[in-house]
mmCIF file of C-alpha atoms in Angstrom:
data_model
loop_
_atom_site.group_PDB
_atom_site.id
_atom_site.type_symbol
_atom_site.label_atom_id
_atom_site.label_comp_id
_atom_site.label_asym_id
_atom_site.label_seq_id
_atom_site.Cartn_x
_atom_site.Cartn_y
_atom_site.Cartn_z
ATOM 1 C CA MET A 1 81.860 6.417 102.531
ATOM 2 C CA ALA A 2 82.791 8.282 99.359
ATOM 3 C CA THR A 3 80.260 8.531 96.562
ATOM 4 C CA ILE A 4 81.175 6.325 93.598
ATOM 5 C CA THR A 5 79.769 7.176 90.186
ATOM 6 C CA LYS A 6 77.888 4.254 88.685
ATOM 7 C CA ARG A 7 79.292 2.771 85.485
ATOM 8 C CA LEU A 8 76.021 1.302 84.245
ATOM 9 C CA SER A 9 72.353 1.617 85.034
ATOM 10 C CA PHE A 10 70.892 -1.065 87.278
ATOM 11 C CA GLU A 11 74.161 -2.397 88.656
ATOM 12 C CA ASN A 12 72.433 -3.987 91.642
ATOM 13 C CA LEU A 13 71.862 -7.665 90.795
ATOM 14 C CA LEU A 14 69.572 -8.296 93.770
ATOM 15 C CA PRO A 15 65.800 -8.401 93.571
ATOM 16 C CA TYR A 16 64.088 -7.218 96.787
ATOM 17 C CA ALA A 17 67.210 -5.253 97.652
ATOM 18 C CA SER A 18 65.581 -2.855 100.114
ATOM 19 C CA MET A 19 64.693 -5.605 102.606
ATOM 20 C CA GLY A 20 61.863 -3.264 103.496
ATOM 21 C CA LYS A 21 58.736 -5.391 103.146
ATOM 22 C CA ASP A 22 57.385 -8.571 104.772
ATOM 23 C CA THR A 23 54.232 -9.221 102.785
ATOM 24 C CA ASP A 24 53.281 -12.553 104.371
ATOM 25 C CA GLY A 25 54.138 -11.475 107.934
ATOM 26 C CA ASP A 26 56.429 -14.444 108.603
ATOM 27 C CA GLY A 27 59.221 -12.289 110.016
ATOM 28 C CA VAL A 28 61.451 -12.659 106.954
ATOM 29 C CA VAL A 29 61.512 -9.912 104.333
ATOM 30 C CA ASP A 30 60.290 -10.590 100.804
ATOM 31 C CA GLY A 31 62.803 -12.275 98.519
ATOM 32 C CA TRP A 32 64.917 -13.589 101.386
ATOM 33 C CA THR A 33 64.934 -16.863 103.358
ATOM 34 C CA LYS A 34 65.939 -17.557 106.941
ATOM 35 C CA VAL A 35 68.881 -19.862 107.646
ATOM 36 C CA THR A 36 68.607 -21.593 111.005
ATOM 37 C CA ASP A 37 71.370 -23.028 113.179
ATOM 38 C CA ALA A 38 70.738 -25.650 115.861
ATOM 39 C CA ASN A 39 73.352 -24.042 118.123
ATOM 40 C CA ALA A 40 71.462 -20.749 118.414
ATOM 41 C CA SER A 41 68.108 -19.750 119.880
ATOM 42 C CA ALA A 42 67.188 -17.223 117.216
ATOM 43 C CA SER A 43 64.115 -15.474 115.892
ATOM 44 C CA TRP A 44 63.521 -13.549 112.675
ATOM 45 C CA LEU A 45 61.481 -10.354 112.820
ATOM 46 C CA PHE A 46 60.554 -7.468 110.579
ATOM 47 C CA ASP A 47 61.151 -4.026 112.075
ATOM 48 C CA ASP A 48 58.336 -1.955 110.616
ATOM 49 C CA THR A 49 59.837 1.285 111.957
ATOM 50 C CA GLU A 50 63.309 0.779 110.489
ATOM 51 C CA LYS A 51 61.892 -1.158 107.494
ATOM 52 C CA ALA A 52 64.628 -3.718 108.072
ATOM 53 C CA GLN A 53 65.228 -7.412 108.663
ATOM 54 C CA VAL A 54 66.002 -8.358 112.261
ATOM 55 C CA ILE A 55 67.760 -11.454 113.594
ATOM 56 C CA ASN A 56 67.518 -11.771 117.375
ATOM 57 C CA VAL A 57 69.625 -14.289 119.297
ATOM 58 C CA THR A 58 68.816 -14.957 122.952
ATOM 59 C CA ALA A 59 71.260 -17.827 123.585
ATOM 60 C CA ALA A 60 73.842 -20.034 121.904
ATOM 61 C CA THR A 61 75.459 -23.349 122.781
ATOM 62 C CA GLY A 62 78.589 -22.775 120.699
ATOM 63 C CA THR A 63 79.576 -21.336 117.338
ATOM 64 C CA ALA A 64 76.477 -20.601 115.253
ATOM 65 C CA VAL A 65 75.569 -18.580 112.157
ATOM 66 C CA PRO A 66 71.810 -17.921 111.886
ATOM 67 C CA ALA A 67 71.187 -15.745 108.851
ATOM 68 C CA VAL A 68 68.971 -14.548 106.050
ATOM 69 C CA GLU A 69 69.946 -15.217 102.441
ATOM 70 C CA THR A 70 68.578 -14.351 99.040
ATOM 71 C CA THR A 71 65.904 -16.807 97.951
ATOM 72 C CA ASP A 72 66.952 -16.761 94.311
ATOM 73 C CA PHE A 73 70.311 -17.769 92.890
ATOM 74 C CA ILE A 74 72.142 -14.886 91.207
ATOM 75 C CA SER A 75 73.979 -15.606 87.964
ATOM 76 C CA VAL A 76 77.659 -14.661 88.066
ATOM 77 C CA VAL A 77 80.643 -14.849 85.736
ATOM 78 C CA ALA A 78 83.519 -17.085 86.855
ATOM 79 C CA ASP A 79 86.833 -15.451 87.846
ATOM 80 C CA THR A 80 85.099 -12.082 88.149
ATOM 81 C CA GLN A 81 85.121 -9.825 91.201
ATOM 82 C CA TYR A 82 81.866 -8.948 92.921
ATOM 83 C CA THR A 83 81.008 -6.665 95.829
ATOM 84 C CA PHE A 84 78.210 -7.260 98.332
ATOM 85 C CA SER A 85 77.159 -4.408 100.602
ATOM 86 C CA ALA A 86 74.382 -3.795 103.103
ATOM 87 C CA TYR A 87 73.484 -1.370 105.851
ATOM 88 C CA ILE A 88 73.941 -3.104 109.199
ATOM 89 C CA LYS A 89 73.629 -2.295 112.882
ATOM 90 C CA ALA A 90 73.642 -4.431 116.022
ATOM 91 C CA GLU A 91 73.357 -4.448 119.786
ATOM 92 C CA GLY A 92 74.149 -7.000 122.472
ATOM 93 C CA ASN A 93 77.311 -8.822 123.508
ATOM 94 C CA LEU A 94 79.305 -7.895 120.411
ATOM 95 C CA VAL A 95 82.930 -8.781 119.696
ATOM 96 C CA ALA A 96 84.588 -7.575 116.487
ATOM 97 C CA GLY A 97 86.849 -9.686 114.286
ATOM 98 C CA ALA A 98 86.823 -12.822 112.164
ATOM 99 C CA SER A 99 85.976 -15.031 115.170
ATOM 100 C CA GLY A 100 83.812 -12.503 117.009
ATOM 101 C CA THR A 101 80.119 -12.247 117.830
ATOM 102 C CA GLY A 102 77.835 -10.015 115.803
ATOM 103 C CA PRO A 103 76.788 -9.270 112.212
ATOM 104 C CA GLN A 104 78.675 -10.482 109.150
ATOM 105 C CA ILE A 105 77.996 -10.385 105.435
ATOM 106 C CA GLU A 106 78.768 -13.336 103.180
ATOM 107 C CA ILE A 107 78.886 -14.297 99.503
ATOM 108 C CA ALA A 108 78.263 -18.003 98.794
ATOM 109 C CA TRP A 109 79.316 -19.433 95.414
ATOM 110 C CA TYR A 110 77.605 -22.281 93.512
ATOM 111 C CA ASP A 111 78.378 -24.215 90.340
ATOM 112 C CA SER A 112 76.138 -24.554 87.274
ATOM 113 C CA SER A 113 74.135 -27.292 89.041
ATOM 114 C CA GLN A 114 73.626 -24.933 92.003
ATOM 115 C CA VAL A 115 75.869 -27.065 94.216
ATOM 116 C CA PHE A 116 77.669 -25.087 96.925
ATOM 117 C CA LEU A 117 81.358 -24.453 96.237
ATOM 118 C CA SER A 118 82.712 -22.032 98.827
ATOM 119 C CA SER A 119 81.997 -18.725 100.513
ATOM 120 C CA ASP A 120 83.710 -15.462 101.372
ATOM 121 C CA VAL A 121 82.841 -13.846 104.701
ATOM 122 C CA ALA A 122 83.663 -10.453 106.173
ATOM 123 C CA GLY A 123 84.733 -10.056 109.779
ATOM 124 C CA VAL A 124 82.179 -9.224 112.462
ATOM 125 C CA PHE A 125 80.970 -5.614 112.553
ATOM 126 C CA THR A 126 79.944 -3.926 115.806
ATOM 127 C CA ASP A 127 78.367 -0.646 114.646
ATOM 128 C CA THR A 128 75.347 0.381 116.711
ATOM 129 C CA ASP A 129 74.080 2.783 114.028
ATOM 130 C CA LEU A 130 73.139 1.739 110.501
ATOM 131 C CA THR A 131 76.441 1.652 108.635
ATOM 132 C CA ARG A 132 77.162 0.407 105.146
ATOM 133 C CA GLN A 133 79.462 -2.621 105.194
ATOM 134 C CA SER A 134 80.902 -4.379 102.157
ATOM 135 C CA ILE A 135 82.942 -7.356 101.031
ATOM 136 C CA THR A 136 84.613 -7.937 97.661
ATOM 137 C CA ALA A 137 85.499 -11.421 96.430
ATOM 138 C CA THR A 138 86.302 -13.264 93.212
ATOM 139 C CA ALA A 139 83.920 -15.892 91.884
ATOM 140 C CA PRO A 140 85.659 -19.293 91.657
ATOM 141 C CA SER A 141 86.661 -20.569 88.224
ATOM 142 C CA ASN A 142 83.721 -23.008 88.189
ATOM 143 C CA ALA A 143 81.136 -20.674 89.712
ATOM 144 C CA ALA A 144 77.896 -19.935 87.878
ATOM 145 C CA TYR A 145 75.685 -18.625 90.692
ATOM 146 C CA ALA A 146 75.876 -16.843 94.019
ATOM 147 C CA LYS A 147 73.712 -16.106 97.015
ATOM 148 C CA VAL A 148 74.366 -13.438 99.628
ATOM 149 C CA ARG A 149 73.720 -13.562 103.353
ATOM 150 C CA ILE A 150 73.427 -11.309 106.374
ATOM 151 C CA VAL A 151 74.576 -13.363 109.357
ATOM 152 C CA PHE A 152 74.482 -13.096 113.143
ATOM 153 C CA ARG A 153 77.675 -14.929 114.053
ATOM 154 C CA CYS A 154 77.756 -16.421 117.553
ATOM 155 C CA ASN A 155 81.281 -17.304 118.668
ATOM 156 C CA ASP A 156 80.356 -19.195 121.847
ATOM 157 C CA SER A 157 77.734 -19.613 124.577
ATOM 158 C CA SER A 158 78.134 -15.973 125.693
ATOM 159 C CA ALA A 159 76.561 -14.747 122.447
ATOM 160 C CA TYR A 160 73.328 -12.793 122.424
ATOM 161 C CA GLY A 161 71.996 -9.710 120.685
ATOM 162 C CA THR A 162 70.126 -8.288 117.722
ATOM 163 C CA VAL A 163 71.151 -7.495 114.158
ATOM 164 C CA TRP A 164 69.346 -5.236 111.686
ATOM 165 C CA GLY A 165 69.958 -5.357 107.930
ATOM 166 C CA LYS A 166 68.585 -3.395 104.972
ATOM 167 C CA TRP A 167 69.489 -1.798 101.616
ATOM 168 C CA ALA A 168 71.509 -4.692 100.216
ATOM 169 C CA GLN A 169 73.460 -4.507 96.968
ATOM 170 C CA PHE A 170 75.383 -7.137 94.986
ATOM 171 C CA GLN A 171 77.269 -5.920 91.955
ATOM 172 C CA GLU A 172 80.139 -6.680 89.639
ATOM 173 C CA GLY A 173 83.373 -4.879 90.462
ATOM 174 C CA THR A 174 85.494 -3.958 93.454
ATOM 175 C CA THR A 175 83.608 -0.930 94.767
ATOM 176 C CA ALA A 176 80.186 -0.434 96.303
ATOM 177 C CA THR A 177 78.507 2.261 94.231
ATOM 178 C CA ASP A 178 75.593 4.303 95.532
ATOM 179 C CA TYR A 179 72.809 2.038 96.789
ATOM 180 C CA GLU A 180 70.369 1.263 94.006
ATOM 181 C CA GLU A 181 66.749 0.431 94.724
ATOM 182 C CA THR A 182 65.492 -2.506 92.669
ATOM 183 C CA ASP A 183 62.242 -3.471 94.406
ATOM 184 C CA PHE A 184 60.208 -1.390 91.939
ATOM 185 C CA PHE A 185 61.695 -2.997 88.818
ATOM 186 C CA GLU A 186 61.255 -6.439 87.315
ATOM 187 C CA ILE A 187 61.197 -8.088 83.907
ATOM 188 C CA ILE A 188 58.054 -10.003 83.072
ATOM 189 C CA ASN A 189 57.308 -12.406 80.243
ATOM 190 C CA PRO A 190 53.787 -12.025 78.801
ATOM 191 C CA ALA A 191 54.246 -15.353 77.028
ATOM 192 C CA GLY A 192 53.618 -16.996 80.377
ATOM 193 C CA ASP A 193 50.437 -15.020 80.981
ATOM 194 C CA ALA A 194 47.378 -16.930 79.788
ATOM 195 C CA ASN A 195 45.272 -13.776 79.997
ATOM 196 C CA ASP A 196 47.274 -12.226 77.159
ATOM 197 C CA GLY A 197 46.950 -15.313 74.957
ATOM 198 C CA TYR A 198 50.630 -15.731 74.178
ATOM 199 C CA THR A 199 51.706 -19.315 73.530
ATOM 200 C CA TYR A 200 55.389 -18.671 72.891
ATOM 201 C CA GLY A 201 57.628 -15.727 73.488
ATOM 202 C CA TRP A 202 61.059 -14.819 74.745
ATOM 203 C CA GLU A 203 63.419 -16.545 77.122
ATOM 204 C CA LYS A 204 66.277 -15.424 79.325
ATOM 205 C CA THR A 205 69.712 -16.768 78.470
ATOM 206 C CA SER A 206 73.327 -16.293 79.474
ATOM 207 C CA ALA A 207 74.664 -17.787 76.231
ATOM 208 C CA LYS A 208 74.733 -14.469 74.356
ATOM 209 C CA LYS A 209 74.939 -11.981 77.174
ATOM 210 C CA TYR A 210 77.513 -9.739 75.472
ATOM 211 C CA ASP A 211 78.831 -7.424 78.225
ATOM 212 C CA GLY A 212 76.109 -8.231 80.768
ATOM 213 C CA VAL A 213 74.922 -11.202 82.773
ATOM 214 C CA TYR A 214 71.758 -12.016 80.802
ATOM 215 C CA ALA A 215 70.280 -11.531 77.360
ATOM 216 C CA TYR A 216 66.743 -12.124 76.061
ATOM 217 C CA LYS A 217 66.076 -13.999 72.854
ATOM 218 C CA THR A 218 63.060 -15.370 71.048
ATOM 219 C CA VAL A 219 62.377 -19.048 71.521
ATOM 220 C CA ALA A 220 62.943 -21.355 68.556
ATOM 221 C CA SER A 221 59.271 -21.596 67.556
ATOM 222 C CA GLY A 222 57.826 -18.379 68.892
ATOM 223 C CA GLN A 223 54.409 -16.972 68.170
ATOM 224 C CA TYR A 224 53.606 -13.357 69.041
ATOM 225 C CA PRO A 225 56.832 -12.939 70.979
ATOM 226 C CA ALA A 226 56.774 -10.118 73.469
ATOM 227 C CA ILE A 227 58.631 -8.914 76.499
ATOM 228 C CA ALA A 228 57.795 -6.136 78.923
ATOM 229 C CA PHE A 229 59.431 -4.137 81.695
ATOM 230 C CA ARG A 230 57.295 -3.463 84.727
ATOM 231 C CA PHE A 231 58.033 -0.521 87.028
ATOM 232 C CA ARG A 232 56.629 -0.125 90.523
ATOM 233 C CA THR A 233 57.582 3.478 91.112
ATOM 234 C CA PRO A 234 58.391 4.406 94.738
ATOM 235 C CA PRO A 235 56.254 7.197 96.228
ATOM 236 C CA ASN A 236 59.263 9.513 96.418
#
């Protein structure tokens, strides 16, 4: 895939984008949630060697879509194009195509009340080596949020296999720029930290976001307002 020069810093809208840590050992990487399907016998595992999320399907009784999805809703702008990409590989009884068996990536759209609207799904991939896959879609006119998923699609009872996923990225625009690590970066609000003694501070808003998705503003009756950026620098 060609290298695309980034337009802005921190284009990746996903927290926990690396999918490289399972702190609580439940088999699902931090910041993501498993999505079960009654038609599939599936398990969720963390591959400590690949530092990747694994979905393993041993049997299916029909069409099924076990998956992992982002835990948090991601704010989006209606009628705007977004691209979701991730590095994926799979093994097993794989069949490519929209109605195949194997890994897919998906963008799910939600309204301002976080009620599901619709989703856009890529066809099944069958790469056996980690390969970056992507899908671009336009947020519906009434969309306010999105979630993204990595899916093991089972077409029928012959489905079985394993899917690995890592290095996810969700960004505005029609191209997948170079993967951007975000696990080491977060915005924290000291106003919510009793140890620092702040009673009021700043709040996140989309009302005056200018050319971005969010802005930060002082609350109406703030005292000692403060905001901080926390970096967890990777070892390399």
